Amino acid sequence: MTAAIQAQPDERVGKKSLTDRLVVRPEIGALLGAVLVFVFFSVVTGQFLSPLGVATWLDDSSTLGIMAVVVALLMVGGEFDLSAGVMTASTSLVTAILATQAGWNVWLALGVSLAFALGVGAFNGWLVMKTGLPSFIVTLGSFLALQGLNLGVTRLVTSTVQVSGMRSTSGYESAGALFASTFDVGGTEFQSSIIWWIVVTAVAAVLLMRTRFGNWIFAVGGSQVSARSVGVPVVRTKILLFMGTALGAWLVGSINILRFASVQANQGIGLEFQYIIAAVIGGCLLTGGFGSAVGAAIGALIFGMARQGIVFAQWNSDWFMLFLGIMLLAAVLVNNAFRRRAERVRR
Amino acid sequence: MFSMKKLAGVAAIAAAGLVLSACSGPSADNSSSSASGSSSAAAPSTGGPLKIAVVTHGTSGDAFWNVVKNGAEQAGKDLNVGVDYFADGDPGNQARLIDNAVAQKVGGLVVSMANPQALQTSIQNAVKAGIPVVTINSGEDSSAAFGAIAHVGQSEGLAGQGAGQRLKAAGKTKLLCVIHEAGNIGQNQRCDGAKQTFGTVSTLQVDISNPTDAQARIRGALQSDPSIDAVLALNSQVAARAVDAAKEASSKAQVATFDLNADVVAAIKAGTILFAVDQQQYEQGYLPIVFLKLYKENGNTIGGGKPVQTGPGFVDKSNIDTVAPYAQRGTR
């Protein structure tokens, strides 16, 4: 009797095979999708794999990727931030207006726009936690409010809809060197936003997988009630996550304003859904409690490769969005198949 | 609460990477830092048909830009030149589309510059790579400085002044100027131009991608101020909405507009639209392809360093019958 039980090893402490261990990672589906998209465009187009081509699609993926990663953390925490897209323009505008209209040093202007971003992020988080309303609704409100602020304030201060002239402000060169420089790899210029993207992804991945705060994120996203009852500071965690997306938006806004030296009042609108899509391709669930930072970065890479690859392939641009939509759906479907497989492995 | 050590470690390694990689920051503005406008004579083209990329800021599906696209594609057919058309309203994405065309090693580049500063680096890189650039539609002031060989467009301020003058001549006293793209500097210049020659002008912001909302907002503006007797729309789709809005509000306001389409033609015939400022954007698509072909094959430049003006032309009851069939087929 006891011998029979001894002979049956407990499946909870058993060794899983390598494929099974890989398959339960949320980012594995996205990785496969990325390889597929990469191989496809490398074969179909001539210039996709050229150094300049690689620089182009990495550049396109990078600012999307920074946001996808911070949005992924928030989604793992069980919330949405629809104001993230327009926030990238708001922070640019604050920086640009202070630097060009008020004549401030760029670094000081960047500091104020950072404070502004963190303030809005904290307000979003506080309102969501205070009211118990879905963050989808609350941040939709702040999205529209920011959109109005962007246009209203810009027209009020400059009586036009673009703020430009960053190149002649004090401190532009030093700030630009940090946020919007290029680095040379084998004679091709790459944007430094690519490095920022890698840094943000690495920091977010370590935060999510290797720290206590990361566990709190999974906990509040999985079940708020359970998290609270085991002593996780739910309110603080969620407010910090909203501040995190705002911080990411400030970083992207700063990269954009220093690189393009001008900002339009209508920028950033609609990007929030691209961030969410990239995070979902990367294995995040819309219901929260599951996802990965690296996956979201790969999701953004798929998005960027597809967006520029379609151009390299010289397909008729009338159908651009259709191609993009089909590609994203395919990526999500591949992902979904993997997740089902993963759930079977867990059981 | 965080394991700060680990985070700091990752950040430090990354920062070191940033510092160590051969970085070059963006250059600030010095008065003489613009690219030299002098274009070296083009090398004779080396076989294969010429390939030209057209990168604009027009939202896809916009009636105005559809005519530009038709012009560029027709020129491609007529001259046996490969023409690829791409558009993105976001200046950053537009810059990336230009980078993409440079990476594809296109033979020529046509760019609309609604936001010149954002495109500066990308366009100068194209020029550096030996790709001739023609700018169109907007950004004429920066065209030569960025190293473009020509600019084809309509000076927005002048066109706005012309529209204001005509409305004043028609005996109007109070004008509502409807802006439909929040980030477009040219539209502001049009309204400002109209203000200079007309006098009392208020602006209204609507969203081109939401016609219902645009019509409702114009109606609201007309209802709340019955003394408005003229509406200046900056786009043919908005003009049609403004006509309907004036009807709904039973306002006495008459509509004038920039740009033509079939609706505007019908409305001019019917007398519900006073006139249209026509910038003949078909030429903005067609001519750059011609210029680039001449430049590549014969070293020619055009315009003498000045923008090539495609407008403003005015279409009203007197010449509508000539223009109507062209508008029907999407070339006016």
XYZ file of C-alpha atoms in Angstrom:
679
model
C 0.000 0.000 0.000
C 2.595 2.545 1.060
C 4.981 1.181 -1.546
C 2.410 1.831 -4.245
C 2.143 5.449 -3.189
C 5.942 5.790 -3.062
C 6.160 4.547 -6.635
C 3.836 7.287 -7.868
C 5.950 10.472 -7.865
C 4.008 13.614 -6.997
C 3.327 15.522 -10.258
C 3.642 18.884 -8.469
C 7.353 18.460 -7.851
C 8.106 16.498 -11.038
C 10.580 17.742 -13.622
C 8.871 19.168 -16.716
C 10.428 18.730 -20.126
C 12.134 21.749 -21.713
C 9.451 22.230 -24.387
C 6.770 22.196 -21.718
C 8.671 24.765 -19.676
C 9.087 26.994 -22.744
C 5.511 26.682 -23.822
C 4.101 28.127 -20.610
C 6.025 31.404 -21.086
C 3.602 34.153 -22.147
C 6.033 35.579 -24.696
C 6.702 32.380 -26.636
C 3.780 32.880 -29.051
C 4.905 36.426 -29.785
C 8.450 35.232 -30.396
C 7.238 32.706 -32.950
C 5.087 35.398 -34.594
C 8.071 37.765 -34.735
C 10.248 35.127 -36.382
C 7.505 34.432 -38.939
C 7.037 38.130 -39.792
C 10.803 38.663 -39.940
C 11.448 35.715 -42.257
C 8.459 36.612 -44.423
C 9.571 40.194 -45.144
C 13.226 39.213 -45.419
C 12.280 36.824 -48.225
C 9.620 38.961 -49.923
C 11.447 42.310 -49.994
C 14.904 43.358 -51.081
C 15.772 46.043 -48.542
C 14.129 44.782 -45.327
C 17.364 43.139 -44.200
C 19.704 45.912 -45.338
C 21.319 47.841 -42.430
C 19.270 50.930 -43.245
C 16.130 48.829 -43.483
C 16.754 47.257 -40.073
C 17.395 50.730 -38.642
C 14.023 51.858 -40.009
C 11.868 49.114 -38.539
C 13.720 49.050 -35.229
C 13.159 52.807 -35.013
C 9.453 52.348 -35.708
C 9.200 49.608 -33.068
C 11.176 51.446 -30.401
C 8.855 54.226 -29.227
C 5.850 51.919 -29.607
C 7.786 49.292 -27.649
C 8.597 51.592 -24.714
C 4.896 52.293 -24.308
C 3.816 48.697 -24.946
C 6.050 47.550 -22.083
C 4.744 50.012 -19.487
C 1.175 49.427 -20.662
C 1.796 45.675 -20.326
C 2.765 46.122 -16.661
C -0.446 48.046 -16.092
C -2.488 45.389 -17.898
C -0.923 42.605 -15.841
C -2.076 44.723 -12.909
C -5.589 44.483 -14.309
C -6.071 48.047 -15.613
C -6.092 50.005 -18.895
C -4.753 53.445 -19.686
C -6.409 54.980 -22.732
C -4.751 58.335 -22.069
C -1.290 56.875 -22.728
C -1.283 57.755 -26.445
C -2.283 61.373 -26.191
C -0.059 61.750 -23.126
C 3.003 61.323 -25.373
C 1.900 64.509 -27.163
C 0.949 66.351 -23.960
C 4.408 65.886 -22.453
C 6.031 66.978 -25.731
C 3.844 70.076 -25.778
C 4.601 71.025 -22.159
C 8.326 70.701 -22.833
C 8.157 72.572 -26.133
C 5.966 75.418 -24.918
C 8.136 76.046 -21.841
C 11.349 75.865 -23.854
C 10.349 77.851 -26.938
C 7.700 80.262 -25.612
C 8.871 80.872 -22.046
C 12.546 80.603 -22.976
C 13.344 78.012 -20.314
C 16.316 75.679 -20.439
C 15.270 72.356 -22.005
C 16.284 70.330 -18.941
C 14.072 72.438 -16.703
C 11.194 72.122 -19.165
C 11.697 68.346 -19.234
C 11.555 68.304 -15.427
C 8.253 70.179 -15.377
C 6.708 67.947 -18.058
C 7.836 64.902 -16.055
C 6.111 66.287 -12.965
C 3.015 66.995 -15.065
C 2.983 63.431 -16.427
C 3.426 61.822 -13.016
C 0.678 64.067 -11.661
C -1.793 63.013 -14.338
C -0.796 59.357 -13.879
C -1.299 59.558 -10.118
C -4.635 61.303 -10.643
C -5.803 58.547 -13.025
C -4.799 55.863 -10.537
C -6.283 57.671 -7.575
C -9.601 58.229 -9.379
C -9.817 54.589 -10.478
C -9.153 53.328 -6.949
C -11.317 55.967 -5.237
C -14.411 55.505 -7.406
C -14.105 51.834 -8.272
C -15.048 52.746 -11.850
C -13.403 50.719 -14.620
C -10.106 52.303 -15.644
C -11.314 52.023 -19.237
C -13.896 54.735 -18.490
C -11.772 56.928 -16.229
C -8.811 57.057 -18.595
C -11.113 57.570 -21.588
C -12.167 60.727 -19.794
C -8.615 61.874 -19.160
C -7.732 60.963 -22.776
C -10.392 63.329 -24.113
C -9.515 65.999 -21.543
C -5.833 65.881 -22.491
C -6.711 66.011 -26.187
C -8.660 69.206 -25.545
C -5.908 70.642 -23.351
C -3.317 69.928 -26.044
C -5.177 71.906 -28.675
C -6.558 74.616 -26.397
C -3.341 75.479 -24.605
C -1.273 75.285 -27.796
C -3.544 77.687 -29.649
C -3.827 79.970 -26.628
C -0.075 80.285 -26.173
C 1.194 80.135 -29.755
C -2.003 80.959 -31.724
C -1.058 78.108 -34.009
C -1.278 74.319 -33.780
C 2.370 73.382 -33.965
C 5.090 74.216 -31.512
C 8.445 74.296 -33.235
C 11.808 75.972 -32.827
C 13.261 73.494 -30.308
C 16.586 73.453 -32.147
C 17.427 76.974 -31.012
C 16.597 76.554 -27.301
C 19.220 76.441 -24.568
C 20.216 72.950 -23.515
C 18.831 71.356 -26.686
C 22.107 69.712 -27.637
C 22.761 68.071 -24.265
C 19.182 66.911 -23.814
C 19.113 65.716 -27.402
C 22.277 63.722 -26.855
C 20.537 61.761 -24.108
C 17.096 61.292 -25.659
C 17.389 61.590 -29.411
C 20.918 60.868 -30.561
C 21.931 58.293 -33.116
C 24.596 55.649 -32.765
C 26.683 54.209 -35.528
C 26.793 50.478 -36.232
C 28.891 49.582 -39.242
C 28.258 52.879 -40.990
C 24.495 52.938 -40.429
C 22.859 55.396 -38.052
C 20.502 53.840 -35.506
C 18.206 55.887 -33.261
C 19.049 55.843 -29.565
C 15.344 55.283 -28.849
C 16.164 51.636 -29.643
C 18.517 51.563 -26.638
C 15.892 53.251 -24.458
C 13.450 50.559 -25.561
C 15.856 47.779 -24.543
C 16.588 49.504 -21.206
C 12.905 49.993 -20.374
C 12.140 46.384 -21.341
C 14.990 45.044 -19.193
C 14.017 47.155 -16.175
C 10.344 46.208 -16.518
C 11.131 42.506 -16.951
C 13.326 42.457 -13.824
C 10.695 44.425 -11.929
C 7.930 42.024 -12.933
C 9.733 38.709 -12.525
C 12.334 39.288 -9.815
C 10.964 41.745 -7.279
C 8.304 41.792 -4.602
C 6.583 44.650 -6.419
C 6.323 42.382 -9.461
C 4.513 39.804 -7.382
C 2.153 42.536 -6.182
C 1.403 43.460 -9.814
C 0.420 39.866 -10.605
C -1.556 39.666 -7.385
C -3.654 42.824 -7.878
C -4.284 41.871 -11.506
C -5.232 38.305 -10.681
C -7.643 39.100 -7.891
C -7.832 42.410 -6.073
C -9.785 40.983 -3.159
C -7.387 38.113 -2.510
C -4.411 40.429 -2.931
C -5.777 42.816 -0.321
C -6.513 39.999 2.125
C -2.928 38.717 1.974
C -1.605 42.197 2.698
C -0.678 43.529 -0.754
C -0.963 47.355 -0.838
C -3.444 47.361 -3.728
C -4.033 51.113 -3.985
C -0.354 52.007 -3.908
C 0.525 49.330 -6.470
C -2.117 50.450 -8.950
C -1.389 54.156 -8.589
C 2.309 53.428 -9.172
C 1.420 51.438 -12.304
C -0.577 54.369 -13.720
C 2.352 56.640 -12.908
C 4.514 54.122 -14.754
C 2.559 54.488 -18.001
C 2.716 58.268 -17.595
C 6.473 58.029 -17.071
C 6.786 55.958 -20.258
C 4.679 58.518 -22.122
C 6.958 61.277 -20.854
C 10.016 59.367 -22.095
C 8.486 58.850 -25.550
C 7.266 62.445 -25.639
C 10.759 63.684 -24.769
C 12.370 61.459 -27.404
C 9.901 62.746 -30.016
C 10.200 66.450 -29.226
C 13.992 66.369 -29.167
C 14.233 64.293 -32.323
C 11.614 66.036 -34.445
C 12.095 69.468 -32.834
C 8.398 70.191 -33.224
C 5.095 68.806 -32.039
C 1.539 69.025 -33.373
C -1.437 69.468 -31.109
C -3.162 66.416 -32.594
C -0.349 63.910 -32.200
C -0.628 60.639 -30.313
C -4.364 60.156 -30.731
C -5.262 56.521 -31.373
C -1.861 55.169 -30.363
C -3.206 53.900 -27.036
C -4.855 50.994 -28.832
C -1.621 50.130 -30.613
C 0.062 49.855 -27.211
C -2.674 47.544 -25.963
C -2.522 45.444 -29.151
C 1.258 45.124 -28.861
C 0.915 44.047 -25.215
C -1.767 41.498 -26.113
C 0.343 40.060 -28.946
C 3.044 39.769 -26.308
C 0.879 37.505 -24.193
C -0.973 39.910 -21.878
C -4.544 39.017 -21.045
C -7.223 41.713 -21.176
C -8.489 40.339 -17.880
C -5.185 40.998 -16.083
C -2.957 38.819 -13.958
C -0.986 37.328 -16.849
C 1.548 38.776 -19.257
C 5.149 39.753 -19.763
C 7.258 42.829 -20.421
C 9.556 41.079 -22.894
C 6.485 39.783 -24.723
C 5.099 43.304 -25.095
C 8.448 44.457 -26.503
C 8.318 41.614 -29.038
C 4.709 42.534 -29.812
C 5.850 46.064 -30.639
C 8.622 44.598 -32.790
C 6.051 42.593 -34.789
C 3.988 45.761 -35.208
C 6.967 47.811 -36.374
C 8.285 45.091 -38.703
C 4.853 44.659 -40.281
C 4.293 48.407 -40.639
C 7.604 49.074 -42.371
C 7.705 45.691 -44.118
C 4.471 46.446 -45.945
C 6.101 49.635 -47.232
C 9.279 47.767 -48.240
C 7.149 45.217 -50.063
C 5.592 48.096 -52.046
C 2.108 46.734 -51.650
C -0.614 49.160 -52.600
C -0.910 51.585 -49.677
C -4.697 51.788 -50.080
C -4.845 48.380 -48.397
C -2.195 49.166 -45.785
C -4.481 48.981 -42.761
C -6.080 45.760 -44.024
C -2.674 44.084 -44.281
C -1.735 45.371 -40.848
C -4.983 44.184 -39.304
C -4.706 40.708 -40.810
C -1.101 40.389 -39.640
C -1.966 41.403 -36.101
C -4.894 39.012 -36.007
C -2.644 36.208 -37.215
C -0.117 37.030 -34.496
C -2.814 37.003 -31.810
C -4.215 33.698 -33.105
C -0.788 32.042 -32.990
C -0.477 33.336 -29.457
C -3.843 32.016 -28.451
C -3.035 28.548 -29.755
C 0.094 28.576 -27.634
C -1.733 29.704 -24.540
C -4.242 26.844 -24.817
C -1.337 24.453 -25.120
C 0.279 26.102 -22.089
C -2.851 25.676 -20.003
C -2.927 21.980 -20.865
C 0.683 21.647 -19.711
C -0.113 23.291 -16.386
C -2.882 20.818 -15.624
C 9.986 47.545 -1.506
C 11.732 47.010 -4.873
C 14.926 45.118 -5.047
C 16.730 48.336 -5.867
C 20.097 46.661 -6.310
C 18.978 44.594 -9.269
C 17.243 47.527 -10.917
C 20.214 49.786 -10.396
C 22.474 47.126 -11.890
C 20.396 46.780 -15.045
C 20.099 50.541 -15.398
C 23.815 51.073 -14.901
C 24.773 48.520 -17.536
C 22.295 50.063 -19.957
C 23.495 53.583 -19.265
C 27.063 52.483 -19.850
C 25.946 51.061 -23.169
C 24.406 54.411 -24.053
C 27.577 56.286 -23.241
C 29.963 53.828 -24.855
C 28.207 53.460 -28.203
C 29.436 56.129 -30.564
C 26.645 58.595 -30.015
C 25.967 61.652 -32.048
C 23.340 63.992 -30.704
C 21.013 66.049 -32.869
C 22.518 69.312 -34.042
C 21.117 72.572 -32.749
C 20.173 75.471 -34.954
C 23.022 77.608 -36.130
C 22.190 80.203 -38.727
C 24.375 78.444 -41.283
C 23.750 74.792 -40.471
C 21.223 74.149 -43.198
C 22.096 71.791 -45.991
C 23.621 73.391 -49.038
C 20.929 74.037 -51.594
C 23.279 73.620 -54.489
C 22.486 70.357 -56.179
C 25.289 68.561 -57.901
C 24.358 67.590 -61.411
C 22.558 64.288 -61.407
C 24.377 61.282 -62.659
C 22.881 59.824 -65.809
C 20.391 57.169 -64.759
C 21.743 53.661 -64.920
C 19.149 51.496 -66.608
C 15.885 50.242 -65.161
C 12.797 52.425 -64.858
C 12.970 55.320 -62.390
C 11.285 54.633 -59.018
C 9.767 57.502 -57.059
C 8.204 57.414 -53.589
C 5.513 59.970 -52.736
C 5.174 60.472 -48.952
C 2.400 62.819 -47.814
C 0.693 63.774 -44.566
C -2.843 63.337 -45.953
C -5.012 60.873 -44.112
C -5.824 58.008 -46.444
C -9.360 58.399 -47.718
C -9.155 62.193 -47.842
C -10.728 63.472 -51.076
C -8.094 66.171 -51.587
C -5.146 63.809 -51.298
C -6.862 61.270 -53.491
C -6.557 63.778 -56.356
C -2.847 64.297 -55.579
C -2.390 60.544 -55.626
C -4.254 60.252 -58.946
C -1.970 62.943 -60.376
C 1.193 61.185 -59.247
C 0.014 57.804 -60.512
C -1.105 59.215 -63.867
C 2.288 60.880 -64.301
C 3.906 57.542 -63.510
C 1.860 55.875 -66.250
C 2.453 58.664 -68.775
C 6.209 58.840 -68.198
C 6.889 55.156 -67.484
C 8.029 55.871 -63.928
C 7.264 53.613 -60.953
C 5.320 55.633 -58.366
C 4.633 54.418 -54.806
C 2.307 56.532 -52.680
C 2.381 56.482 -48.867
C 0.714 58.703 -46.313
C 0.698 59.161 -42.563
C -0.662 62.152 -40.675
C 1.709 61.683 -37.744
C 4.937 63.595 -38.453
C 7.102 60.962 -36.766
C 5.595 58.191 -38.852
C 5.938 60.320 -41.974
C 9.641 60.779 -41.197
C 9.977 56.993 -40.884
C 8.270 56.477 -44.245
C 10.891 58.788 -45.763
C 13.670 56.788 -44.047
C 12.072 53.664 -45.464
C 12.124 55.078 -48.998
C 15.792 56.014 -48.560
C 16.547 52.469 -47.386
C 14.790 51.203 -50.522
C 17.158 53.371 -52.577
C 14.363 55.058 -54.553
C 15.378 57.232 -57.485
C 13.415 60.253 -56.317
C 11.292 61.440 -53.426
C 8.192 63.648 -53.239
C 7.276 64.900 -49.738
C 4.518 67.116 -48.384
C 5.825 69.079 -45.404
C 2.964 69.982 -43.080
C 5.521 69.837 -40.289
C 8.914 70.730 -41.803
C 10.971 70.579 -38.594
C 9.954 66.997 -37.886
C 10.959 65.905 -41.383
C 14.198 67.921 -41.561
C 16.601 65.149 -40.572
C 14.953 62.523 -42.762
C 14.847 64.767 -45.834
C 18.444 65.895 -45.373
C 19.480 62.251 -45.065
C 17.733 61.540 -48.362
C 19.534 64.451 -50.007
C 22.823 63.206 -48.514
C 22.147 59.781 -49.991
C 21.919 61.429 -53.413
C 18.139 61.163 -53.764
C 16.574 64.263 -55.365
C 13.625 65.572 -53.330
C 10.685 67.683 -54.488
C 8.472 69.086 -51.714
C 4.782 69.664 -52.338
C 1.706 71.345 -50.888
C 3.153 72.837 -47.698
C 6.458 73.802 -46.166
C 7.653 76.008 -49.040
C 9.769 78.160 -46.692
C 11.951 75.207 -45.679
C 12.112 73.471 -49.037
C 15.324 74.975 -50.402
C 17.048 74.977 -46.998
C 16.530 71.217 -46.684
C 18.106 70.707 -50.095
C 14.983 69.970 -52.159
C 15.310 70.704 -55.879
C 11.852 72.309 -56.135
C 8.593 73.029 -54.324
C 5.170 72.691 -55.893
C 2.213 74.162 -54.016
C 0.045 77.080 -53.147
C 1.094 79.740 -50.649
C -1.573 79.314 -47.997
C -1.475 82.876 -46.689
C -1.990 84.311 -50.194
C -4.847 81.923 -50.889
C -6.518 82.886 -47.600
C -6.139 86.575 -48.439
C -7.712 85.945 -51.855
C -10.667 84.169 -50.292
C -11.125 86.968 -47.741
C -11.070 89.594 -50.472
C -13.713 87.805 -52.531
C -16.002 87.371 -49.549
C -15.649 91.049 -48.651
C -16.414 91.977 -52.245
C -19.564 89.854 -51.984
C -20.669 92.162 -49.132
C -20.158 89.754 -46.219
C -19.470 91.168 -42.742
C -18.840 88.269 -40.345
C -16.937 85.104 -41.251
C -16.609 81.698 -39.599
C -13.430 79.871 -40.623
C -13.638 76.088 -40.078
C -10.383 74.271 -39.276
C -10.575 70.483 -39.670
C -7.074 69.197 -38.875
C -5.833 70.220 -35.450
C -2.150 69.870 -36.287
C -2.083 71.470 -39.716
C -0.258 74.785 -39.819
C -1.420 75.602 -43.366
C -5.045 75.751 -42.291
C -4.225 78.325 -39.645
C -2.367 80.352 -42.269
C -5.455 80.300 -44.500
C -7.709 81.601 -41.729
C -5.099 84.221 -40.778
C -4.848 85.284 -44.427
C -8.619 85.638 -44.639
C -8.563 87.678 -41.415
C -6.054 90.134 -42.936
C -8.253 91.005 -45.902
C -11.721 90.387 -44.447
C -11.711 91.667 -40.877
C -14.030 89.929 -38.397
C -13.200 86.233 -38.455
C -13.840 83.596 -35.801
C -12.408 80.089 -36.090
C -14.096 76.776 -35.328
C -12.315 73.479 -34.811
C -13.931 70.310 -36.190
C -12.723 66.789 -36.851
C -12.528 65.799 -40.520
C -12.846 62.106 -39.712
C -16.227 62.585 -38.033
C -18.605 64.320 -40.502
C -21.667 64.092 -38.242
C -19.860 65.910 -35.481
C -18.418 68.487 -37.901
C -21.867 69.336 -39.209
C -23.326 69.567 -35.707
C -20.573 71.895 -34.538
C -20.938 74.229 -37.520
C -24.718 74.238 -36.999
C -24.207 75.102 -33.334
C -21.852 77.965 -34.197
C -24.320 79.412 -36.716
C -27.252 79.077 -34.322
C -25.429 80.726 -31.454
C -24.366 83.706 -33.560
C -27.011 84.635 -36.189
C -24.890 87.563 -37.387
C -22.440 85.200 -39.127
C -23.141 85.588 -42.834
C -20.255 83.623 -44.351
C -18.563 80.299 -43.663
C -15.145 79.485 -45.080
C -14.460 75.760 -45.213
C -10.908 74.613 -45.867
C -11.802 71.310 -47.461
C -14.488 70.137 -49.878
C -15.893 67.484 -47.528
C -16.260 70.069 -44.762
C -17.874 72.483 -47.243
C -20.688 70.032 -47.965
C -21.259 69.649 -44.220
C -21.264 73.437 -43.798
C -23.931 73.825 -46.507
C -26.152 71.287 -44.742
C -25.482 72.899 -41.382
C -26.481 76.350 -42.670
C -29.678 74.842 -44.073
C -30.507 73.102 -40.775
C -29.813 76.237 -38.746
C -31.842 78.281 -41.286
C -28.914 80.665 -41.231
C -28.362 83.293 -43.915
C -24.678 82.326 -44.042
C -23.228 81.520 -47.446
C -20.430 78.997 -47.758
C -17.142 79.424 -49.593
C -14.529 76.724 -49.617
C -11.060 75.608 -50.460
C -10.731 72.684 -52.870
C -13.182 70.991 -55.164
C -15.041 67.744 -55.308
C -18.232 66.570 -57.007
C -20.410 67.855 -54.121
C -18.863 71.311 -54.264
C -19.296 71.445 -58.042
C -22.988 70.616 -57.705
C -23.359 73.188 -54.915
C -21.679 75.937 -56.975
C -24.042 75.145 -59.842
C -26.987 75.300 -57.445
C -25.697 78.517 -55.895
C -25.401 77.185 -52.326
C -21.624 77.595 -52.437
C -20.315 81.002 -53.475
C -16.942 79.944 -54.850
C -14.136 77.461 -54.353
C -10.446 78.309 -54.025
C -8.879 75.684 -56.240
C -5.226 74.906 -55.661
C -5.282 72.390 -58.522
C -3.635 69.718 -56.406
C -3.598 67.283 -59.320
C -0.560 69.281 -60.455
C 1.046 68.774 -57.041
C 0.966 65.050 -57.736
C 1.769 65.175 -61.440
C 4.443 67.860 -61.780
C 6.999 66.548 -59.220
C 7.194 63.271 -61.133
C 7.937 65.271 -64.302
C 10.518 67.421 -62.481
C 12.287 64.404 -61.006
C 12.366 62.636 -64.359
C 13.834 65.725 -66.037
C 16.346 66.084 -63.207
C 17.428 62.456 -63.380
C 17.607 62.272 -67.160
C 18.615 65.768 -68.164
C 19.931 67.499 -65.033
C 17.140 70.082 -65.228
C 15.796 72.047 -62.272
C 12.710 74.239 -62.276
C 11.268 77.198 -60.396
C 14.519 79.137 -60.112
C 14.590 78.556 -56.369
C 11.037 79.875 -55.983
C 7.982 77.700 -55.259
C 6.027 76.624 -58.322
C 2.501 77.952 -57.610
C -0.432 75.705 -58.484
C -2.975 78.138 -57.065
C -5.013 79.949 -55.997
C -7.441 79.551 -58.866
C -11.071 80.451 -58.251
C -14.011 78.366 -59.419
C -17.451 79.966 -59.372
C -20.586 80.092 -61.503
C -18.655 81.620 -64.425
C -16.310 78.702 -65.047
C -17.913 75.782 -63.266
C -19.126 74.078 -66.450
C -15.581 73.683 -67.729
C -14.269 72.281 -64.455
C -17.193 70.006 -63.536
C -16.311 66.971 -65.692
C -12.736 66.972 -64.357
C -13.918 67.058 -60.762
C -16.222 64.117 -61.515
C -13.311 61.913 -62.541
C -11.162 62.835 -59.527
C -8.563 65.049 -61.193
C -9.711 68.517 -60.042
